[in-house]
PDB file of C-alpha atoms in Angstrom:
ATOM      1  CA  UNK A   1      -4.493  -5.976  32.267  1.00  0.00           C
ATOM      2  CA  UNK A   2      -1.370  -4.579  30.359  1.00  0.00           C
ATOM      3  CA  UNK A   3      -2.587  -1.118  30.099  1.00  0.00           C
ATOM      4  CA  UNK A   4      -0.344   1.793  28.808  1.00  0.00           C
ATOM      5  CA  UNK A   5      -1.035   5.346  29.494  1.00  0.00           C
ATOM      6  CA  UNK A   6       0.452   8.516  27.876  1.00  0.00           C
ATOM      7  CA  UNK A   7       0.527  12.116  29.067  1.00  0.00           C
ATOM      8  CA  UNK A   8      -0.281  14.474  27.941  1.00  0.00           C
ATOM      9  CA  UNK A   9      -2.787  13.298  25.465  1.00  0.00           C
ATOM     10  CA  UNK A  10      -2.094  16.521  23.409  1.00  0.00           C
ATOM     11  CA  UNK A  11       0.079  19.546  23.630  1.00  0.00           C
ATOM     12  CA  UNK A  12       0.678  22.724  21.901  1.00  0.00           C
ATOM     13  CA  UNK A  13       3.988  24.443  22.323  1.00  0.00           C
ATOM     14  CA  UNK A  14       5.895  27.345  20.814  1.00  0.00           C
ATOM     15  CA  UNK A  15       8.737  26.796  18.517  1.00  0.00           C
ATOM     16  CA  UNK A  16      12.048  26.313  20.224  1.00  0.00           C
ATOM     17  CA  UNK A  17      10.673  25.096  23.352  1.00  0.00           C
ATOM     18  CA  UNK A  18      10.925  21.362  24.717  1.00  0.00           C
ATOM     19  CA  UNK A  19       8.071  19.008  25.390  1.00  0.00           C
ATOM     20  CA  UNK A  20       8.318  16.015  27.612  1.00  0.00           C
ATOM     21  CA  UNK A  21       5.789  13.148  26.872  1.00  0.00           C
ATOM     22  CA  UNK A  22       5.396  10.158  29.599  1.00  0.00           C
ATOM     23  CA  UNK A  23       4.672   6.624  28.787  1.00  0.00           C
ATOM     24  CA  UNK A  24       3.724   4.404  31.955  1.00  0.00           C
ATOM     25  CA  UNK A  25       2.742   0.862  32.185  1.00  0.00           C
ATOM     26  CA  UNK A  26      -0.071   0.803  34.780  1.00  0.00           C
ATOM     27  CA  UNK A  27      -0.295  -2.743  35.858  1.00  0.00           C
ATOM     28  CA  UNK A  28       2.716  -4.441  34.710  1.00  0.00           C
ATOM     29  CA  UNK A  29       6.561  -3.889  34.563  1.00  0.00           C
ATOM     30  CA  UNK A  30       8.099  -3.330  31.089  1.00  0.00           C
ATOM     31  CA  UNK A  31      11.746  -3.778  30.513  1.00  0.00           C
ATOM     32  CA  UNK A  32      11.346  -2.537  27.042  1.00  0.00           C
ATOM     33  CA  UNK A  33       9.312   0.444  25.657  1.00  0.00           C
ATOM     34  CA  UNK A  34       9.173   1.533  22.251  1.00  0.00           C
ATOM     35  CA  UNK A  35       8.488   5.059  20.746  1.00  0.00           C
ATOM     36  CA  UNK A  36       6.819   5.526  17.448  1.00  0.00           C
ATOM     37  CA  UNK A  37       5.754   8.528  15.437  1.00  0.00           C
ATOM     38  CA  UNK A  38       2.826   8.743  13.211  1.00  0.00           C
ATOM     39  CA  UNK A  39       2.096  11.349  10.581  1.00  0.00           C
ATOM     40  CA  UNK A  40      -1.425  11.875   9.256  1.00  0.00           C
ATOM     41  CA  UNK A  41      -2.773   9.176   7.092  1.00  0.00           C
ATOM     42  CA  UNK A  42       0.612   7.286   7.465  1.00  0.00           C
ATOM     43  CA  UNK A  43       1.843   4.286   9.237  1.00  0.00           C
ATOM     44  CA  UNK A  44       3.542   4.271  12.573  1.00  0.00           C
ATOM     45  CA  UNK A  45       7.385   4.638  12.335  1.00  0.00           C
ATOM     46  CA  UNK A  46       9.627   3.378  14.976  1.00  0.00           C
ATOM     47  CA  UNK A  47      11.804   6.004  16.497  1.00  0.00           C
ATOM     48  CA  UNK A  48      13.585   4.139  19.290  1.00  0.00           C
ATOM     49  CA  UNK A  49      13.744   1.119  21.593  1.00  0.00           C
ATOM     50  CA  UNK A  50      14.103   1.851  25.287  1.00  0.00           C
ATOM     51  CA  UNK A  51      15.359  -0.347  27.865  1.00  0.00           C
ATOM     52  CA  UNK A  52      15.277   0.247  31.482  1.00  0.00           C
ATOM     53  CA  UNK A  53      18.248   1.409  32.897  1.00  0.00           C
ATOM     54  CA  UNK A  54      20.386   1.642  29.596  1.00  0.00           C
ATOM     55  CA  UNK A  55      20.494   4.065  26.705  1.00  0.00           C
ATOM     56  CA  UNK A  56      17.840   3.841  24.081  1.00  0.00           C
ATOM     57  CA  UNK A  57      18.521   2.492  20.654  1.00  0.00           C
ATOM     58  CA  UNK A  58      17.394   4.775  17.841  1.00  0.00           C
ATOM     59  CA  UNK A  59      16.457   4.085  14.508  1.00  0.00           C
ATOM     60  CA  UNK A  60      18.271   5.172  11.479  1.00  0.00           C
ATOM     61  CA  UNK A  61      17.609   8.872  10.703  1.00  0.00           C
ATOM     62  CA  UNK A  62      16.198   9.560  14.250  1.00  0.00           C
ATOM     63  CA  UNK A  63      18.256  12.328  15.924  1.00  0.00           C
ATOM     64  CA  UNK A  64      19.094  11.233  19.517  1.00  0.00           C
ATOM     65  CA  UNK A  65      19.900  14.650  20.733  1.00  0.00           C
ATOM     66  CA  UNK A  66      16.515  15.983  19.626  1.00  0.00           C
ATOM     67  CA  UNK A  67      14.528  13.386  20.825  1.00  0.00           C
ATOM     68  CA  UNK A  68      15.682  12.345  24.277  1.00  0.00           C
ATOM     69  CA  UNK A  69      14.500   9.191  25.799  1.00  0.00           C
ATOM     70  CA  UNK A  70      14.773   8.282  29.531  1.00  0.00           C
ATOM     71  CA  UNK A  71      13.733   4.887  30.932  1.00  0.00           C
ATOM     72  CA  UNK A  72      14.456   5.466  34.718  1.00  0.00           C
ATOM     73  CA  UNK A  73      11.965   2.670  36.088  1.00  0.00           C
ATOM     74  CA  UNK A  74      10.254  -0.575  34.810  1.00  0.00           C
ATOM     75  CA  UNK A  75       7.064   1.316  34.552  1.00  0.00           C
ATOM     76  CA  UNK A  76       7.887   4.725  32.994  1.00  0.00           C
ATOM     77  CA  UNK A  77       9.797   6.056  29.840  1.00  0.00           C
ATOM     78  CA  UNK A  78       9.903   9.616  28.766  1.00  0.00           C
ATOM     79  CA  UNK A  79      10.294  11.310  25.370  1.00  0.00           C
ATOM     80  CA  UNK A  80      11.520  14.904  25.216  1.00  0.00           C
ATOM     81  CA  UNK A  81      11.442  16.655  22.089  1.00  0.00           C
ATOM     82  CA  UNK A  82      14.053  19.293  22.490  1.00  0.00           C
ATOM     83  CA  UNK A  83      13.944  22.698  20.670  1.00  0.00           C
ATOM     84  CA  UNK A  84      10.796  21.729  19.066  1.00  0.00           C
ATOM     85  CA  UNK A  85       9.872  23.032  15.536  1.00  0.00           C
ATOM     86  CA  UNK A  86       6.719  22.860  13.413  1.00  0.00           C
ATOM     87  CA  UNK A  87       8.061  19.780  11.473  1.00  0.00           C
ATOM     88  CA  UNK A  88       8.093  17.803  14.840  1.00  0.00           C
ATOM     89  CA  UNK A  89       4.322  18.246  15.010  1.00  0.00           C
ATOM     90  CA  UNK A  90       3.030  14.650  14.935  1.00  0.00           C
ATOM     91  CA  UNK A  91       1.342  11.830  16.793  1.00  0.00           C
ATOM     92  CA  UNK A  92       3.712  10.067  19.288  1.00  0.00           C
ATOM     93  CA  UNK A  93       2.880   6.696  20.382  1.00  0.00           C
ATOM     94  CA  UNK A  94       4.528   4.520  22.946  1.00  0.00           C
ATOM     95  CA  UNK A  95       4.352   0.722  23.599  1.00  0.00           C
ATOM     96  CA  UNK A  96       5.375  -1.345  26.372  1.00  0.00           C
ATOM     97  CA  UNK A  97       6.512  -4.931  25.981  1.00  0.00           C
ATOM     98  CA  UNK A  98       4.977  -7.619  28.331  1.00  0.00           C
ATOM     99  CA  UNK A  99       5.369 -11.537  28.117  1.00  0.00           C
ATOM    100  CA  UNK A 100       2.337 -13.002  26.998  1.00  0.00           C
ATOM    101  CA  UNK A 101       1.482 -16.478  25.335  1.00  0.00           C
ATOM    102  CA  UNK A 102       5.058 -17.160  24.937  1.00  0.00           C
ATOM    103  CA  UNK A 103       6.471 -14.104  23.518  1.00  0.00           C
ATOM    104  CA  UNK A 104       6.841 -10.338  24.180  1.00  0.00           C
ATOM    105  CA  UNK A 105       3.556  -8.702  23.190  1.00  0.00           C
ATOM    106  CA  UNK A 106       3.565  -4.921  22.662  1.00  0.00           C
ATOM    107  CA  UNK A 107       0.864  -2.910  24.423  1.00  0.00           C
ATOM    108  CA  UNK A 108       0.209   0.377  22.984  1.00  0.00           C
ATOM    109  CA  UNK A 109      -0.816   3.799  24.610  1.00  0.00           C
ATOM    110  CA  UNK A 110      -3.339   6.105  23.235  1.00  0.00           C
ATOM    111  CA  UNK A 111      -0.835   8.358  21.812  1.00  0.00           C
ATOM    112  CA  UNK A 112       0.159  12.088  22.289  1.00  0.00           C
ATOM    113  CA  UNK A 113      -0.840  14.794  19.650  1.00  0.00           C
ATOM    114  CA  UNK A 114       2.155  17.451  19.578  1.00  0.00           C
ATOM    115  CA  UNK A 115       1.586  20.656  17.735  1.00  0.00           C
ATOM    116  CA  UNK A 116       4.455  23.149  17.486  1.00  0.00           C
ATOM    117  CA  UNK A 117       3.459  26.654  16.364  1.00  0.00           C
TER     118      UNK A 117
ATOM    119  CA  UNK B   1      15.704  -4.218   4.941  1.00  0.00           C
ATOM    120  CA  UNK B   2      12.257  -5.046   5.962  1.00  0.00           C
ATOM    121  CA  UNK B   3       9.058  -3.704   4.434  1.00  0.00           C
ATOM    122  CA  UNK B   4       5.629  -4.262   4.875  1.00  0.00           C
ATOM    123  CA  UNK B   5       2.932  -3.278   1.875  1.00  0.00           C
ATOM    124  CA  UNK B   6      -0.656  -2.910   2.286  1.00  0.00           C
ATOM    125  CA  UNK B   7      -1.923  -1.864  -1.165  1.00  0.00           C
ATOM    126  CA  UNK B   8      -5.452  -0.678  -0.123  1.00  0.00           C
ATOM    127  CA  UNK B   9      -5.884   2.543   1.859  1.00  0.00           C
ATOM    128  CA  UNK B  10      -9.662   1.997   1.887  1.00  0.00           C
ATOM    129  CA  UNK B  11     -11.760  -1.212   1.440  1.00  0.00           C
ATOM    130  CA  UNK B  12     -15.445  -0.850   1.468  1.00  0.00           C
ATOM    131  CA  UNK B  13     -17.753  -3.874   1.740  1.00  0.00           C
ATOM    132  CA  UNK B  14     -21.242  -4.667   2.603  1.00  0.00           C
ATOM    133  CA  UNK B  15     -22.252  -6.478   5.800  1.00  0.00           C
ATOM    134  CA  UNK B  16     -22.161 -10.164   5.405  1.00  0.00           C
ATOM    135  CA  UNK B  17     -19.821 -10.179   2.525  1.00  0.00           C
ATOM    136  CA  UNK B  18     -16.248 -11.714   2.513  1.00  0.00           C
ATOM    137  CA  UNK B  19     -13.473  -9.532   3.658  1.00  0.00           C
ATOM    138  CA  UNK B  20      -9.659  -9.731   2.472  1.00  0.00           C
ATOM    139  CA  UNK B  21      -7.030  -7.246   3.550  1.00  0.00           C
ATOM    140  CA  UNK B  22      -3.941  -7.645   1.729  1.00  0.00           C
ATOM    141  CA  UNK B  23      -0.512  -7.511   3.116  1.00  0.00           C
ATOM    142  CA  UNK B  24       2.710  -8.371   1.632  1.00  0.00           C
ATOM    143  CA  UNK B  25       6.302  -8.297   3.132  1.00  0.00           C
ATOM    144  CA  UNK B  26       9.853  -8.216   2.382  1.00  0.00           C
ATOM    145  CA  UNK B  27      12.190  -9.773   4.688  1.00  0.00           C
ATOM    146  CA  UNK B  28      15.449 -11.789   4.279  1.00  0.00           C
ATOM    147  CA  UNK B  29      14.960 -14.321   7.406  1.00  0.00           C
ATOM    148  CA  UNK B  30      11.966 -15.849   8.961  1.00  0.00           C
ATOM    149  CA  UNK B  31       9.657 -13.053  10.050  1.00  0.00           C
ATOM    150  CA  UNK B  32       6.806 -13.074  12.701  1.00  0.00           C
ATOM    151  CA  UNK B  33       3.619 -11.290  11.158  1.00  0.00           C
ATOM    152  CA  UNK B  34       0.931  -9.440  12.957  1.00  0.00           C
ATOM    153  CA  UNK B  35      -2.304  -7.714  12.353  1.00  0.00           C
ATOM    154  CA  UNK B  36      -3.162  -4.943  14.556  1.00  0.00           C
ATOM    155  CA  UNK B  37      -6.566  -3.291  14.688  1.00  0.00           C
ATOM    156  CA  UNK B  38      -7.420   0.350  15.821  1.00  0.00           C
ATOM    157  CA  UNK B  39     -11.009   1.160  16.066  1.00  0.00           C
ATOM    158  CA  UNK B  40     -12.361   4.665  16.130  1.00  0.00           C
ATOM    159  CA  UNK B  41     -10.966   6.748  18.774  1.00  0.00           C
ATOM    160  CA  UNK B  42      -9.270   3.679  20.443  1.00  0.00           C
ATOM    161  CA  UNK B  43      -5.566   2.541  20.810  1.00  0.00           C
ATOM    162  CA  UNK B  44      -3.846   0.147  18.546  1.00  0.00           C
ATOM    163  CA  UNK B  45      -4.217  -3.517  19.642  1.00  0.00           C
ATOM    164  CA  UNK B  46      -3.156  -6.791  18.512  1.00  0.00           C
ATOM    165  CA  UNK B  47      -5.490  -8.654  16.597  1.00  0.00           C
ATOM    166  CA  UNK B  48      -3.563 -11.838  15.689  1.00  0.00           C
ATOM    167  CA  UNK B  49      -0.233 -13.237  15.013  1.00  0.00           C
ATOM    168  CA  UNK B  50       0.861 -15.886  12.528  1.00  0.00           C
ATOM    169  CA  UNK B  51       2.547 -18.195  14.862  1.00  0.00           C
ATOM    170  CA  UNK B  52      -0.667 -18.742  16.988  1.00  0.00           C
ATOM    171  CA  UNK B  53      -2.711 -19.849  14.051  1.00  0.00           C
ATOM    172  CA  UNK B  54      -5.886 -18.909  15.769  1.00  0.00           C
ATOM    173  CA  UNK B  55      -9.133 -17.148  14.723  1.00  0.00           C
ATOM    174  CA  UNK B  56      -9.889 -14.010  16.499  1.00  0.00           C
ATOM    175  CA  UNK B  57     -13.254 -12.164  15.945  1.00  0.00           C
ATOM    176  CA  UNK B  58     -13.760 -14.469  12.961  1.00  0.00           C
ATOM    177  CA  UNK B  59     -10.450 -13.419  11.384  1.00  0.00           C
ATOM    178  CA  UNK B  60      -7.807 -15.524  10.232  1.00  0.00           C
ATOM    179  CA  UNK B  61      -4.537 -14.962   8.465  1.00  0.00           C
ATOM    180  CA  UNK B  62      -2.168 -17.644   6.966  1.00  0.00           C
ATOM    181  CA  UNK B  63       1.416 -16.717   6.353  1.00  0.00           C
ATOM    182  CA  UNK B  64       2.330 -17.669   2.713  1.00  0.00           C
ATOM    183  CA  UNK B  65       6.205 -17.646   2.386  1.00  0.00           C
ATOM    184  CA  UNK B  66       6.332 -18.493  -1.275  1.00  0.00           C
ATOM    185  CA  UNK B  67       3.958 -15.327  -2.028  1.00  0.00           C
ATOM    186  CA  UNK B  68       5.386 -13.292   1.056  1.00  0.00           C
ATOM    187  CA  UNK B  69       1.902 -12.494   2.148  1.00  0.00           C
ATOM    188  CA  UNK B  70      -0.090 -12.396   5.181  1.00  0.00           C
ATOM    189  CA  UNK B  71      -3.562 -11.534   3.972  1.00  0.00           C
ATOM    190  CA  UNK B  72      -6.326 -11.027   6.639  1.00  0.00           C
ATOM    191  CA  UNK B  73      -9.524 -12.672   5.903  1.00  0.00           C
ATOM    192  CA  UNK B  74     -13.120 -12.997   7.397  1.00  0.00           C
ATOM    193  CA  UNK B  75     -15.807 -14.744   5.621  1.00  0.00           C
ATOM    194  CA  UNK B  76     -18.706 -12.551   6.631  1.00  0.00           C
ATOM    195  CA  UNK B  77     -18.061  -8.887   7.748  1.00  0.00           C
ATOM    196  CA  UNK B  78     -19.866  -7.341  10.470  1.00  0.00           C
ATOM    197  CA  UNK B  79     -20.445  -3.562  11.071  1.00  0.00           C
ATOM    198  CA  UNK B  80     -18.364  -3.687  14.230  1.00  0.00           C
ATOM    199  CA  UNK B  81     -15.290  -4.917  12.120  1.00  0.00           C
ATOM    200  CA  UNK B  82     -15.199  -1.216  10.645  1.00  0.00           C
ATOM    201  CA  UNK B  83     -11.667  -0.051  11.899  1.00  0.00           C
ATOM    202  CA  UNK B  84      -7.945   0.664  10.631  1.00  0.00           C
ATOM    203  CA  UNK B  85      -5.997  -2.430  10.085  1.00  0.00           C
ATOM    204  CA  UNK B  86      -2.348  -2.657  10.149  1.00  0.00           C
ATOM    205  CA  UNK B  87      -0.013  -5.519   9.200  1.00  0.00           C
ATOM    206  CA  UNK B  88       3.348  -5.593  10.940  1.00  0.00           C
ATOM    207  CA  UNK B  89       6.486  -7.723  10.777  1.00  0.00           C
ATOM    208  CA  UNK B  90       8.916  -8.450  13.454  1.00  0.00           C
ATOM    209  CA  UNK B  91      12.237  -9.966  12.320  1.00  0.00           C
ATOM    210  CA  UNK B  92      13.627 -12.837  14.653  1.00  0.00           C
ATOM    211  CA  UNK B  93      16.290 -11.605  16.940  1.00  0.00           C
ATOM    212  CA  UNK B  94      15.156  -7.972  16.176  1.00  0.00           C
ATOM    213  CA  UNK B  95      14.214  -7.300  19.799  1.00  0.00           C
ATOM    214  CA  UNK B  96      10.669  -7.527  18.923  1.00  0.00           C
ATOM    215  CA  UNK B  97      10.793  -4.429  16.745  1.00  0.00           C
ATOM    216  CA  UNK B  98       7.934  -3.999  14.592  1.00  0.00           C
ATOM    217  CA  UNK B  99       7.636  -2.481  11.106  1.00  0.00           C
ATOM    218  CA  UNK B 100       4.248  -1.372  10.268  1.00  0.00           C
ATOM    219  CA  UNK B 101       2.329  -1.279   6.982  1.00  0.00           C
ATOM    220  CA  UNK B 102       0.451   1.826   6.082  1.00  0.00           C
ATOM    221  CA  UNK B 103      -2.733   0.559   7.069  1.00  0.00           C
ATOM    222  CA  UNK B 104      -6.151  -0.264   5.404  1.00  0.00           C
ATOM    223  CA  UNK B 105      -9.204   1.387   6.535  1.00  0.00           C
ATOM    224  CA  UNK B 106     -12.099  -1.186   6.474  1.00  0.00           C
ATOM    225  CA  UNK B 107     -15.695   0.159   6.114  1.00  0.00           C
ATOM    226  CA  UNK B 108     -18.478  -2.287   6.460  1.00  0.00           C
ATOM    227  CA  UNK B 109     -21.718  -0.789   5.081  1.00  0.00           C
ATOM    228  CA  UNK B 110     -25.207  -2.042   5.668  1.00  0.00           C
TER     229      UNK B 110
END
C-alpha cells in the first residue's frame, strides 16, 4: 500500500515551452503532497508543499509563477514548469503524506527527469 | 534554519564489517530525525525514524541531542545494504517538511 506514481518518468522539451508533471497517490488519499528537486549528486531540495484545495506554500527562493502547483484532488497534484529553460533541467520528485504509525509519513514517487534543450 | 550534514559521500566496507553512516543536524527546537534509503533504480523509502526506536534490516540510529547527531549503524554489513542513504530532519510544527542531507553512498564489497 501507499504507492505514489509520477508521470512522465522523463521528458525532453525545448526552451520556452511548459511542462506538466503529475503526481498521484494510487491507493490512498493524500491531503498533503510535497515537490522536491534534485540536481545530480546533490540532495533533495523541497520546493513546495501542496495541500488539497488550497494554494501551495513555496520554499524561499522558489518562483511560484515559474513552478505552478495544483492540488485539485486528494490523489493528484501537478507541477507545471512554465517557460522552461536549460537551468530548469533536473530530477523532480513528489511525495504524498499518509498517516502511519502515529505520524504523517511521506511516500515518494519515482521521480521525473526533465531535460530542457 | 535547519540543516542536515552527512560528511561522507561514499562509504565502502567489506561484507560482515560494521557500518556507521554519520549524520549531524542543526535545529533550534526538538527535531524529528529520519533515515531514508534509495536502492539502485528504486524510489526513496523510509528506513527508520528516531521516535520509533526500532531496528530495521539490522540498522539502528540513536538521537544524541548533546552531539546533535543521528548516526546510522549496523553491526554486520550485507551486500544488499549497498544503497544511497539520506538523513532527514523534520521540525516540530513544520507541517512534516523534510530537510535532507546530501546523502552517503554505501558500498558493501565481498
